[in-house]
Coordinates of C-alpha atoms and ligand atoms in Angstrom, one line a residue:
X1 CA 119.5 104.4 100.0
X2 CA 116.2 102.8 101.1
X3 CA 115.0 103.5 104.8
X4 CA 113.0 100.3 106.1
X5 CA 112.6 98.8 109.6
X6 CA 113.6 95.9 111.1
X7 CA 110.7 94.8 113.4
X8 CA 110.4 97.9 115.4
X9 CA 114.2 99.2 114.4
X10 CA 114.4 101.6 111.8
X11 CA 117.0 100.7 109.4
X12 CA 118.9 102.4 106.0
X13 CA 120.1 100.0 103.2
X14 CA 122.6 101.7 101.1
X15 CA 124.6 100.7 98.5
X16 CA 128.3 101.6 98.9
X17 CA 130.7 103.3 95.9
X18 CA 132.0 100.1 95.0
X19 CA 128.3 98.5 94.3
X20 CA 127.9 96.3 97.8
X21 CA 125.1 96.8 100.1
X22 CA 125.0 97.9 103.3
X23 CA 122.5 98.3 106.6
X24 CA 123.0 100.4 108.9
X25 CA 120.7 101.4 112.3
X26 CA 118.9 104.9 111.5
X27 CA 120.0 105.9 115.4
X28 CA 122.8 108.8 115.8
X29 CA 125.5 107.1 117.8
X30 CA 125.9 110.5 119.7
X31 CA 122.2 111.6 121.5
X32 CA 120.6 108.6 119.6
X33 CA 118.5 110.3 117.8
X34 CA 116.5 108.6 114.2
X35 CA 118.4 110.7 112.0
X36 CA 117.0 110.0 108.4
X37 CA 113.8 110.5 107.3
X38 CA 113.9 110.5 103.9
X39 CA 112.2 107.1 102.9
X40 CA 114.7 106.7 99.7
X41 CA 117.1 109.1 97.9
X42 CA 121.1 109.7 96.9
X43 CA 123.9 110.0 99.6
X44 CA 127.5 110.5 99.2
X45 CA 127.3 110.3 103.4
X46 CA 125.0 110.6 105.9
X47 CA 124.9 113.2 108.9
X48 CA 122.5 113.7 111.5
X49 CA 120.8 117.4 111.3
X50 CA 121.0 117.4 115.2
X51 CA 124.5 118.3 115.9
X52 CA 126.1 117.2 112.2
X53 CA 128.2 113.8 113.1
X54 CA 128.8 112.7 110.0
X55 CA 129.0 109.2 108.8
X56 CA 130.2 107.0 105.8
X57 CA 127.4 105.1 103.9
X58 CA 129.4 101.9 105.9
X59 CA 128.1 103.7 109.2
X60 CA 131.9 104.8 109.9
X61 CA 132.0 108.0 112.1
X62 CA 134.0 110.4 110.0
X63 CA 133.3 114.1 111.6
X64 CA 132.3 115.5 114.7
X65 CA 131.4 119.3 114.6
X66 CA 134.2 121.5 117.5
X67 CA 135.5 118.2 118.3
X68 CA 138.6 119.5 119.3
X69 CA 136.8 122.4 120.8
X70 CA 136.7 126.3 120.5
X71 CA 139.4 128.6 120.4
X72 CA 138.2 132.1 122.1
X73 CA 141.1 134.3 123.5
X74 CA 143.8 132.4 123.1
X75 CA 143.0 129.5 124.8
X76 CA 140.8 125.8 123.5
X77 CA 137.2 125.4 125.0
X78 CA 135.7 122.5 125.3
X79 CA 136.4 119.7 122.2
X80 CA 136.3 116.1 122.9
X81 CA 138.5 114.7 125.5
X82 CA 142.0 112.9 123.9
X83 CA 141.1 109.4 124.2
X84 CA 137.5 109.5 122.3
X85 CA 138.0 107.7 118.8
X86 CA 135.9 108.0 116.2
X87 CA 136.3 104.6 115.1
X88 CA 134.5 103.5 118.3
X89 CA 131.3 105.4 117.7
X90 CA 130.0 104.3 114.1
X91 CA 126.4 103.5 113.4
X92 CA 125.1 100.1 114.1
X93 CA 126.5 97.8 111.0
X94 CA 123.9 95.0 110.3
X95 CA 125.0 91.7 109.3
X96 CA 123.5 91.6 105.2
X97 CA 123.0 88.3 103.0
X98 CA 121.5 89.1 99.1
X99 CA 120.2 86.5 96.9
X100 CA 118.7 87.3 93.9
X101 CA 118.5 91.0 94.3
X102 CA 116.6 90.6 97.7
X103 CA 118.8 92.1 100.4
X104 CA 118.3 90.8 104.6
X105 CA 119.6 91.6 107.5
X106 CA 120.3 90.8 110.8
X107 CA 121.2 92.9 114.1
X108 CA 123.0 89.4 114.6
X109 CA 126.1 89.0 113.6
X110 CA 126.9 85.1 114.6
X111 CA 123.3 84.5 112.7
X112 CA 123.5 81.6 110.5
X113 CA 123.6 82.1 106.8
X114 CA 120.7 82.9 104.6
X115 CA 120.6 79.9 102.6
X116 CA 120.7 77.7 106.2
X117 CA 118.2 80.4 107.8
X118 CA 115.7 79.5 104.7
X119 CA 116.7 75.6 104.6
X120 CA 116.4 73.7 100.8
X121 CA 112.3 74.0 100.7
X122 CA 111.8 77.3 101.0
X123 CA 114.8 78.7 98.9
X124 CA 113.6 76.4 95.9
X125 CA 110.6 78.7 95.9
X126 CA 112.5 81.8 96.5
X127 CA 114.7 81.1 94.0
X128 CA 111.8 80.7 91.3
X129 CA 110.8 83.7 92.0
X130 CA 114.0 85.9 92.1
X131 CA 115.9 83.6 89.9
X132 CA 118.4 87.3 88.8
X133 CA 116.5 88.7 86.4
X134 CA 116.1 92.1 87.2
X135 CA 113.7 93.7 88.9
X136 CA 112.1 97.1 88.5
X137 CA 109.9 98.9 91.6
X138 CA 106.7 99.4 90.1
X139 CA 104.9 101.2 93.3
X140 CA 104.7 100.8 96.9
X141 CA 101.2 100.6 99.4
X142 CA 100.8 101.3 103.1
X143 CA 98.1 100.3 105.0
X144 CA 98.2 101.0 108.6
X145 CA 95.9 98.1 110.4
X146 CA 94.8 98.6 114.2
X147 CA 96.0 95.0 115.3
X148 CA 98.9 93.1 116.7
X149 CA 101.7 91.7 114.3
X150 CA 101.1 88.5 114.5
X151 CA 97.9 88.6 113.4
X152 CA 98.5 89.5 109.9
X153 CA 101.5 86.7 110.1
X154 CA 98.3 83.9 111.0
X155 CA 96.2 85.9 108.3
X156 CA 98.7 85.1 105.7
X157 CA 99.1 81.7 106.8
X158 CA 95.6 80.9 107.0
X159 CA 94.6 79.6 103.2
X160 CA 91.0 78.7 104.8
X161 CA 89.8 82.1 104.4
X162 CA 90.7 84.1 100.8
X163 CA 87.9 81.5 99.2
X164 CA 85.0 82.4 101.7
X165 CA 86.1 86.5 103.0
X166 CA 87.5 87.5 99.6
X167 CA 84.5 86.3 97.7
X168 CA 85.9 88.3 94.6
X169 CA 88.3 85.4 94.5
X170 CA 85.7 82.6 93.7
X171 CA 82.9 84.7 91.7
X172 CA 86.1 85.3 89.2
X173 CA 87.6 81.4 89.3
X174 CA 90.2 82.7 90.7
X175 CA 90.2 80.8 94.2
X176 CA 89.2 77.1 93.5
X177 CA 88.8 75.0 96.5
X178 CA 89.8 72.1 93.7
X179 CA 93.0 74.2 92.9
X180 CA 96.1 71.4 93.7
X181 CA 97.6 72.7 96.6
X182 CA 101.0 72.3 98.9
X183 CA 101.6 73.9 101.9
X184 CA 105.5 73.4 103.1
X185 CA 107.5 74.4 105.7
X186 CA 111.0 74.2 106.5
X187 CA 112.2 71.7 109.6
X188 CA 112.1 74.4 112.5
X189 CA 108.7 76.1 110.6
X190 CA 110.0 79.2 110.6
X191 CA 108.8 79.5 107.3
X192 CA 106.7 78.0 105.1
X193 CA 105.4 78.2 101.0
X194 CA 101.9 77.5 99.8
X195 CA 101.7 76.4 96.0
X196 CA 98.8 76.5 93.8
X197 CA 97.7 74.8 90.5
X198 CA 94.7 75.3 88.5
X199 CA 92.4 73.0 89.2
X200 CA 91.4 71.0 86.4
X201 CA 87.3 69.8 86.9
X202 CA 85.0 70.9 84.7
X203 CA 81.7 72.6 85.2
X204 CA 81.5 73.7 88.7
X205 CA 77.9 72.1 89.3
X206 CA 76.5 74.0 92.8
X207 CA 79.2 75.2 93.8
X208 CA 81.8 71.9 93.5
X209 CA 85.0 73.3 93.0
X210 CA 84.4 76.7 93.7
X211 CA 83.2 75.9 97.1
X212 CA 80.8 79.1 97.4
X213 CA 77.6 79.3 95.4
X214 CA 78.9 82.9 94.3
X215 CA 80.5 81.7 91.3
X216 CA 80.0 83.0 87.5
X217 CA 81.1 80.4 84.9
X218 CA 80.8 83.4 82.6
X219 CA 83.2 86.1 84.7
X220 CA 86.8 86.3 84.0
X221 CA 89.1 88.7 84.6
X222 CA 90.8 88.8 81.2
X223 CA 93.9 89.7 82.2
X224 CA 94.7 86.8 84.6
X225 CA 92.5 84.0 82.4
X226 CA 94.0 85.1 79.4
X227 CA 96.4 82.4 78.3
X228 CA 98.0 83.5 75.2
X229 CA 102.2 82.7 74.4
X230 CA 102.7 86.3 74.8
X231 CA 101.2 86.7 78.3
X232 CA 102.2 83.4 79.5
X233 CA 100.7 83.0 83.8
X234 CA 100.9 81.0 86.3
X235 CA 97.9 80.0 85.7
X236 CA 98.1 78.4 82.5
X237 CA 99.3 75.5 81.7
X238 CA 100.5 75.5 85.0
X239 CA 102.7 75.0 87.1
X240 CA 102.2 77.5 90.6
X241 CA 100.7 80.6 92.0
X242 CA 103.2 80.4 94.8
X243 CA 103.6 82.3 98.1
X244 CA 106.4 82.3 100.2
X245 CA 106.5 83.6 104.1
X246 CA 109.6 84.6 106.0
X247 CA 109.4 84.1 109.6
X248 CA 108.7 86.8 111.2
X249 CA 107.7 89.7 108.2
X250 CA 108.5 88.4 104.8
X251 CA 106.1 87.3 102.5
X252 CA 107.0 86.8 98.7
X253 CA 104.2 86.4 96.1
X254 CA 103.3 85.7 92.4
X255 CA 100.0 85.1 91.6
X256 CA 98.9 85.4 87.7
X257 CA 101.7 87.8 86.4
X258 CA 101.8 90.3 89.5
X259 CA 105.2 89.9 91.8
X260 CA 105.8 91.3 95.2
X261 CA 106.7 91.6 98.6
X262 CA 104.4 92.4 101.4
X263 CA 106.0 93.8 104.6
X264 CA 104.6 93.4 108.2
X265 CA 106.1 96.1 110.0
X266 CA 104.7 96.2 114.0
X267 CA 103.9 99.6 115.7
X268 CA 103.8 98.4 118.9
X269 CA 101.7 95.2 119.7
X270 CA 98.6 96.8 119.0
X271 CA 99.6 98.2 115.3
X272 CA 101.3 97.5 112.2
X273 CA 101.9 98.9 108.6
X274 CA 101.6 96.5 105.5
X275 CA 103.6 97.5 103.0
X276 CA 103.3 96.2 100.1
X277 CA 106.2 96.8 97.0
X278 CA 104.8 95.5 93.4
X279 CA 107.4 94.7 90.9
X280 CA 108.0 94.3 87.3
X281 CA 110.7 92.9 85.2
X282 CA 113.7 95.2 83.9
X283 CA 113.5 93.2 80.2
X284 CA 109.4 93.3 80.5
X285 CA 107.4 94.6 77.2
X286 CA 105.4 97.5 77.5
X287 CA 102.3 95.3 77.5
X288 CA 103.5 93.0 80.0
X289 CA 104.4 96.0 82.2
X290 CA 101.1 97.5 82.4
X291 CA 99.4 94.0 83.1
X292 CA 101.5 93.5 85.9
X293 CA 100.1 96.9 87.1
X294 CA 97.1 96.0 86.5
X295 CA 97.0 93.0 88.3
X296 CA 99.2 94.5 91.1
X297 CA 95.7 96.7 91.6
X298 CA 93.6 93.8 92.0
X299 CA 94.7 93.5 95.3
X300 CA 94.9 95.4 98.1
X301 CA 92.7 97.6 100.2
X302 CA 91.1 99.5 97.0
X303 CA 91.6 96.2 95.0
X304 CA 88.5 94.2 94.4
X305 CA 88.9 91.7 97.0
X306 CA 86.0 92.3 98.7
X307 CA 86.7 92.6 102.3
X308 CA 90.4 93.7 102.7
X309 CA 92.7 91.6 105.7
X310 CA 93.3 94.9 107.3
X311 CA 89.4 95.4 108.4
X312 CA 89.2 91.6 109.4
X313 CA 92.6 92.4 111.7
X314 CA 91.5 95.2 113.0
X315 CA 88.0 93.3 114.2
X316 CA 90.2 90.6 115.3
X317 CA 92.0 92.8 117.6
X318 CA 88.8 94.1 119.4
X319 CA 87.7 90.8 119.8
X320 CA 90.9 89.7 121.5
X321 CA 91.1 92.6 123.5
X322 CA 87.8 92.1 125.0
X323 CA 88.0 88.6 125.5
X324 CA 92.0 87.8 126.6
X325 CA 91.7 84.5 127.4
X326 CA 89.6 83.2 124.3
X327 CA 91.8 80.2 122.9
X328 CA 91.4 80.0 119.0
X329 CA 90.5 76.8 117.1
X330 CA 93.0 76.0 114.8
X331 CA 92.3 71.9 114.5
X332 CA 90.9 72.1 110.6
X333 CA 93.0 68.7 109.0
X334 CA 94.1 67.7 112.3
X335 CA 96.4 68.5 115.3
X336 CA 99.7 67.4 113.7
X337 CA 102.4 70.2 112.1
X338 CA 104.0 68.9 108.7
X339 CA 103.8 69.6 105.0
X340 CA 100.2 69.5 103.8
X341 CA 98.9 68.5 100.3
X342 CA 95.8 70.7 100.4
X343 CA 94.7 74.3 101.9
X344 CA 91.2 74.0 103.6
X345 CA 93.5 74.1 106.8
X346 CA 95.3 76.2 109.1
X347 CA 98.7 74.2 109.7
X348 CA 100.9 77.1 108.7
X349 CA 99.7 78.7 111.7
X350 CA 100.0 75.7 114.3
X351 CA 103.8 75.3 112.4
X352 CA 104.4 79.0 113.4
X353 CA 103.2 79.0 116.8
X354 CA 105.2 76.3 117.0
X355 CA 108.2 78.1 116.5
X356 CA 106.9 81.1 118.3
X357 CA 107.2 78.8 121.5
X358 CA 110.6 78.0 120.6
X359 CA 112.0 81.3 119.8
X360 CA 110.3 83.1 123.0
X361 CA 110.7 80.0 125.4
X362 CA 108.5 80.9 128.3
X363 CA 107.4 84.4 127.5
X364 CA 105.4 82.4 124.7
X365 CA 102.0 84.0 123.3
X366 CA 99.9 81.8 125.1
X367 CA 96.8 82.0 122.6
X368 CA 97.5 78.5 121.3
X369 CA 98.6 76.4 124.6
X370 CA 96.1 74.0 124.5
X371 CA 96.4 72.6 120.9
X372 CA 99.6 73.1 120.2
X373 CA 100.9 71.0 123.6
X374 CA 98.0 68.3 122.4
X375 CA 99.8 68.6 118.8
X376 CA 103.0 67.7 120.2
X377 CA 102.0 64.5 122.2
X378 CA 101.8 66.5 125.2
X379 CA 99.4 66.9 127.6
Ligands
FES1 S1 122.1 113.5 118.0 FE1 123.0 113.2 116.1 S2 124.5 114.6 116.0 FE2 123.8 114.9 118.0
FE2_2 FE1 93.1 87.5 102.9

């Protein structure tokens, strides 16, 4: 089993005896207590140390401790009263869709199906990247950053930034603002996937195609410029570096030869932990394992990014705290929300808040009123 959350919810995948998956709510249907804390391990069942109900790893209630009481003299204490069924006090049973190995969930049960939830867009991306071959975990990272949810969510959506915060990116090549870029969403913008391709100018003459003055035509990080057969990248010979983002805490990246996930998981509104889980292939060579790990440490909070997200959300924060009603700018390329065939802009995040209205009707964040009524012909 794997313990994660859902939003705030704390959740345990599990998979079953006869190989299917499961989620169930980490809550002890009797005093409600978070019963597992192990983060991953082996379970034939699952009881809560409280009082020892015991469940199936399909959240089925299967044993209640002197449920038909005591017997002290001759005579029953206490028990259960007759018409209590254990059938009517399971675990919370989550609604669970896998593709490709990647397992979601939904409190939800009437949700509509994955594939629908993603629409044809965005699951052509997922699909490139878990296409079935097997994964294997190759480490996990927690950062805990003082700042609302959301504000990671914007971070990741905001492609303006990595080239002029992370300056690493640039120095390195890495970050071209000539790179051939996409940025798409699906029709509601729940989600959205930003593609990269090398870009192809030559020297970078002041700073042309890097876009910062901070780049070294002679730097390269070998193990991502590299372009031999037997370490083929993204990056070589194209076709994508390619990100893809979940509404409201999934994001799914390959960049170069690392692979993984990054988690937003909200502590309240004025916390979250960023998990990140880096992966490898199970049918990866030794060598091609220990570049993914390598690259895999390139990023991060002790990666060599330079400034790290979590510091810029946590400043973020502060500055929204002190100043509530500050509206942000977020008119780079224009006030419209569509697909988008470069990245100097920040239309993920107009596309999200956009849905943000619509999923929270009037109990909207109302940090982007103004531009996103003006984007939608409003007032
Ligand atoms: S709270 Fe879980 S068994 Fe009592
Ligand atoms: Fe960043």
């Amino acid at each position: 089993f794997q313990r994660t959350v859902i939003g705030e919810r704390s959740v345990i995948m599990v998979r079953d005896v006869d190989g299917s998956v499961n989620v169930v709510e980490n809550v002890c249907a009797h005093r409600g207590m978070r019963f597992c804390r192990e983060r991953h391990g082996n379970r034939k069942d699952f009881f809560c140390p409280y009082h020892q109900w015991n469940y199936s790893l399909k959240g089925d209630l299967q044993g209640v401790p002197f449920r038909r009481g005591v017997k002290q003299d001759g005579k029953v204490n206490g028990g259960m009263p007759k018409d209590f069924k254990l059938e009517e006090h399971g675990l919370t049973k989550l609604k669970v869709a896998t593709r490709g190995g990647v397992v979601f969930a939904s409190f939800d049960h009437n949700v509509e199906s994955f594939e629908e939830f993603l629409g044809p867009t965005i699951l052509h991306y997922f699909d490139r990247l878990f296409n079935g071959r097997k994964l294997v975990v190759l480490g996990y990272r927690r950062q805990r950053i003082p700042g609302n949810w959301k504000l990671m969510q914007e971070n990741i959506k905001d492609p303006y930034h990595p080239g002029l915060l992370h300056t690493w990116f640039s120095t390195f090549g890495l970050w071209r603002a000539d790179n051939k870029s996409e940025l798409k969403m699906d029709e509601r913008f729940r989600h959205a996937a930003m593609i990269s391709t090398r870009g192809q100018s030559g020297k970078n003459e002041r700073g042309r195609w890097s876009g910062v003055n901070s780049f070294m035509d002679q730097m390269k990080v070998l193990t991502i410029h590299d372009c031999s057969t037997s370490f083929p990248t993204r990056w070589c010979g194209g076709p994508e570096c390619s990100d893809d983002y979940k509404f409201p805490e999934r994001d799914h990246s390959a960049a170069g030869q690392s692979v993984s996930t990054r988690h937003i998981q909200p502590n309240g509104h004025g916390s979250l932990d960023f998990v990140w889980t880096h992966f490898a292939f199970e049918d990866d060579t030794p060598e091609m394992l220990e570049r993914r790990l390598i690259q895999a440490n390139l990023f991060g909070p002790a990666g060599f990014v330079s400034a790290d997200d979590g510091e810029v959300i946590e400043l973020f924060q502060e500055g929204f705290e002190q100043k509530p009603a500050y509206r942000s700018v977020i008119e780079m390329g224009g006030h419209e929300i569509g697909d988008i065939e470069y990245k100097i802009t920040p239309g993920l995040i107009r596309g999200m808040y956009a849905y943000w209205r619509e999923a929270m009707g009037e109990y909207y964040c109302p940090r982007y009123v103004c531009l996103l009524a003006r984007s939608n012909g409003g007032i």
